[in-house]
Amino acid sequence: MSSIRENGGGARGDDDLKAPLLQPASGGAVATVDKKVRTAKFKIGDIKCTSCTGSIESVLKELDGVQTVAISVLDGHAAVTYVPELTTVEKIKETIEDAGFPVEHLSEQDIAVCRLKIKGMMCTSCAESVERALLMIDGVKKAVVGLALEEAKVHFDPNVIDIAGIIESIEDSGFGAVLVSSGADVNKVHLKLEGFESLEDCKQIQSLLESAQGVNHVEMDLDEHKLTINYDSAITGPRSLIQLIEEASPSPNMYHATLYVPPRQRENDQLHETQMYRNQFLWSCIFSVPVFLFSMALPMFHPYGNWLSYKLYHNLTVGMLLRWILCTPVQFIVGRRFYVGAYHALRRKSANMDVLVALGTNTAYFYSVYVIIKATTAENFEGQDFFETSAMLISFILLGKYLEVVAKGKTSDALAKLTELAPETACLLTLDKAALSQIVQLVEAAQLARAPVQQLADRISRYFVPTVVVVAFITWLVWFIAGEVGLYPRNWIPKAMDKFELALQFGISVLVIACPCALGLATPTAVMVATGKGASQGVLIKGGDALEKAHKVKTVVFDKTGTLTVGKPQVVSAVLFSNFSMEEFCDLATAAEANSEHPIAKAVVDHAKRFRHKIGSNPDHIPEVKDFEVHTGAGVTGKVGERMVLVGNRRLMRTSEITLGPEVEKYIFENEELARTCVLVAIDGKMAGAFAVTDPVKPEAQRVISFLRSMGITSIMVTGDNRATAAAIARDVGIDYFFAETTPVGKADKIKDLQGKGEIVAMVGDGINDSPALVAADVGMAIGAGTNVAIEAADIVLIKSNLEDVVTAIDLSRKTIARIRMNYVWALGYNVLGMPIAAGILYPFTGIRLPPWLAGACMAASSLSVVCSSLLLQSYKKPLHVREG
């Protein structure tokens, strides 16, 4: 976060203090009753150039209540922010129509977004239950629940349901929920106040801020002198708010306000959860350790354990009574969470790990109670209690959950480190917007997104627990019947046990060794670590789907300008093929190119400005153009004064029937051989001149193409530039296949052709022209320095605009999918091997059996091992970086 301070002047009057910080463009008063603003979107027709958008913006800004206007000259889409108390959508629409433009209102449903911390989720089944509960709520449009992140992202209609209602529905389904953030939190700033001598000063500042235009809500911690402000970013911002506070100072430089970063709620929750499991484990140990000593340790040391066999009444011994007393708090107080979880799961007609633990421990505990009752009432009864099984099982599971929570906390370390990158102070750059916070938000969203590979775990989890219960019952039944009919010898039964108890031990072991948690954590923990690690290394992966698809990529299609090249083209020569002066030629070309957003067009405009500056004329004077038209992939046309000007490539000249003489063809040929692009200019139907533009190849391009080839990936270049220039660039970087003179739609078609041949295709681009291809590709990768449209359309954003990160993205995807598969092998293999051993399959041959408490320890270890396996991705290093080192 940046600490930006602008010192104000002296004291201000009361009226000045309450005046809005930013006045509306029209100069009219703004009602302070309802400061909420809304955004309406329109489709405006007949927009041909920036002068059209300028005229619409000017008439709209004169309309009382309109705050901001943004219009795209390319597609005519407009976004208008307005105050509903002062104007309406219909009024805005009428104003645009009165200006002479057809307009259509694009009505959108009011959708809000919130993030919730979900408490009590143990496995994939729990996450699915929460998701189902959310989707059943009237007004909820979309809900995604992340098990590893223990959060839910909910899209809902605030006119139908509010956040409190959503939280209540989650709690009704048996889980806890706490609000992490809402849509309004995106525009929230935290300030630390200094120089305030009394509480009255603080309250005055709070009142001042609440009356400021664009401020929606103010919270103040009077003890800590800290402020939290929700604001409308279209009206005000942190710098304006800080300026407002400091200008209210009664004397110069007395009040100071600085930005501060509050503790992250997720970190606080993780700390609380870790402490809860640790405390529960320690409390269980206080009772479980003596139970273990009284049942297994002391009886082995004669005569020190003899007193435990002392009979109090009939066959009730001191050891039985002590184990019962010590086990009961563990079963019903420390283990209460398993009862609650099992109850809510069964009420939802589902089953989770809580059900297995509750069944296993209750079976052991209540059978032991039965043994005590029989020992107390019958003179000749002999039986073995299993109180140590119940107590130690709960203790080991809590230990496993504690270690698992600690390990899961480390999976989000990369995300925490991202937030720590925010400096205390920064230079103000007005052209660039809040990027680090956007990256953090996108990474958090990616960690919630469910990868397709997780569907396997989701399908298994639906039937896992019921299957385990059936298998456990069958295990008990088979061993019990085998014992009753004498299918195994009596010496197989341990001392102090009978046939029923041995069968019961095997059944309980099957119940508690089966672990749905390991399956549920296999994918999300790996995705969480990988997306966080990728973001810290300059690769922003927008979700598990993109992460999974990238590992299958066999063909990478590169755009040329701004992707393989630096993206900052420069004019290296300009020639005339007519009687125009160079000054007039540059003016006419600049007028046509000024409305274009293409990098080459900007290079021509910059060259013309430098030329005019060199000859001493006004470099900022650009003649007005009329009937401006963009010919996608070819160039632009427009009328400058009385002259018709065409600026573009060969194709534009050919379609416009402009003759290219031998002199022009020679100039084009010579420059294209040098990998330069020729911009041809025709005036009034005749060739007037040309510019030669060069755009250097990125220094890492050749190395990246070579490395991709070593990974078994084919590289293809696609560009709207001419064939000769494209061939020269492809030759420089080592690309064998390229497509030249391709339109934006043509780029997307080329990708579809490759997909039709069975190829998994990634597209790397940076501009608006690349967005159709980025969407069409299996994996779209946008250069971070590219346009917002391209970045929005992409699945992966290369933040540093370094081509080496194309390799990083694909390699990280491969490593992550390999890790997920290993997690699944471990989780499934553990259950496939562990359950038969717990059921006693080895006992007849080796005498090895797993007592229930040891089976519970194995179950806890399985989840921990999967999380630790995912954590190994923290050590990931860029492959190109490794090779260079």
GROMACS .gro file of N, CA and C in nm, residues 69 165 266 310 430 462 469 502 527 535 645 784 794 853:
model
   42
   69VAL      N    1  -1.859   0.904  -1.768
   69VAL     CA    2  -1.901   0.847  -1.896
   69VAL      C    3  -1.780   0.784  -1.963
  165GLY      N    4  -2.892  -1.322   0.534
  165GLY     CA    5  -2.976  -1.436   0.500
  165GLY      C    6  -2.896  -1.553   0.448
  266ARG      N    7  -0.809  -1.390   0.709
  266ARG     CA    8  -0.781  -1.532   0.690
  266ARG      C    9  -0.670  -1.579   0.784
  310TYR      N   10  -0.784  -5.481   4.096
  310TYR     CA   11  -0.859  -5.499   4.220
  310TYR      C   12  -1.009  -5.484   4.193
  430THR      N   13  -0.048   0.819  -1.208
  430THR     CA   14  -0.191   0.835  -1.231
  430THR      C   15  -0.242   0.749  -1.345
  462ARG      N   16  -1.926  -3.905  -0.274
  462ARG     CA   17  -2.070  -3.922  -0.257
  462ARG      C   18  -2.105  -4.061  -0.204
  469VAL      N   19  -1.921  -4.776   0.583
  469VAL     CA   20  -2.006  -4.827   0.690
  469VAL      C   21  -2.051  -4.970   0.660
  502LEU      N   22  -1.320  -5.936   1.930
  502LEU     CA   23  -1.222  -5.934   1.823
  502LEU      C   24  -1.286  -5.886   1.693
  527VAL      N   25  -0.366  -2.694  -0.607
  527VAL     CA   26  -0.404  -2.576  -0.685
  527VAL      C   27  -0.373  -2.450  -0.607
  535ALA      N   28   0.176  -1.680  -0.907
  535ALA     CA   29   0.159  -1.534  -0.898
  535ALA      C   30   0.286  -1.468  -0.846
  645VAL      N   31  -0.790   1.020  -4.718
  645VAL     CA   32  -0.661   0.964  -4.677
  645VAL      C   33  -0.678   0.816  -4.640
  784GLY      N   34   0.114  -0.912  -1.969
  784GLY     CA   35   0.068  -0.819  -1.864
  784GLY      C   36   0.066  -0.675  -1.906
  794ALA      N   37  -0.813  -1.364  -2.128
  794ALA     CA   38  -0.714  -1.470  -2.111
  794ALA      C   39  -0.742  -1.555  -1.988
  853TRP      N   40  -0.730  -4.752   1.763
  853TRP     CA   41  -0.659  -4.626   1.789
  853TRP      C   42  -0.544  -4.606   1.691
   0.00000   0.00000   0.00000
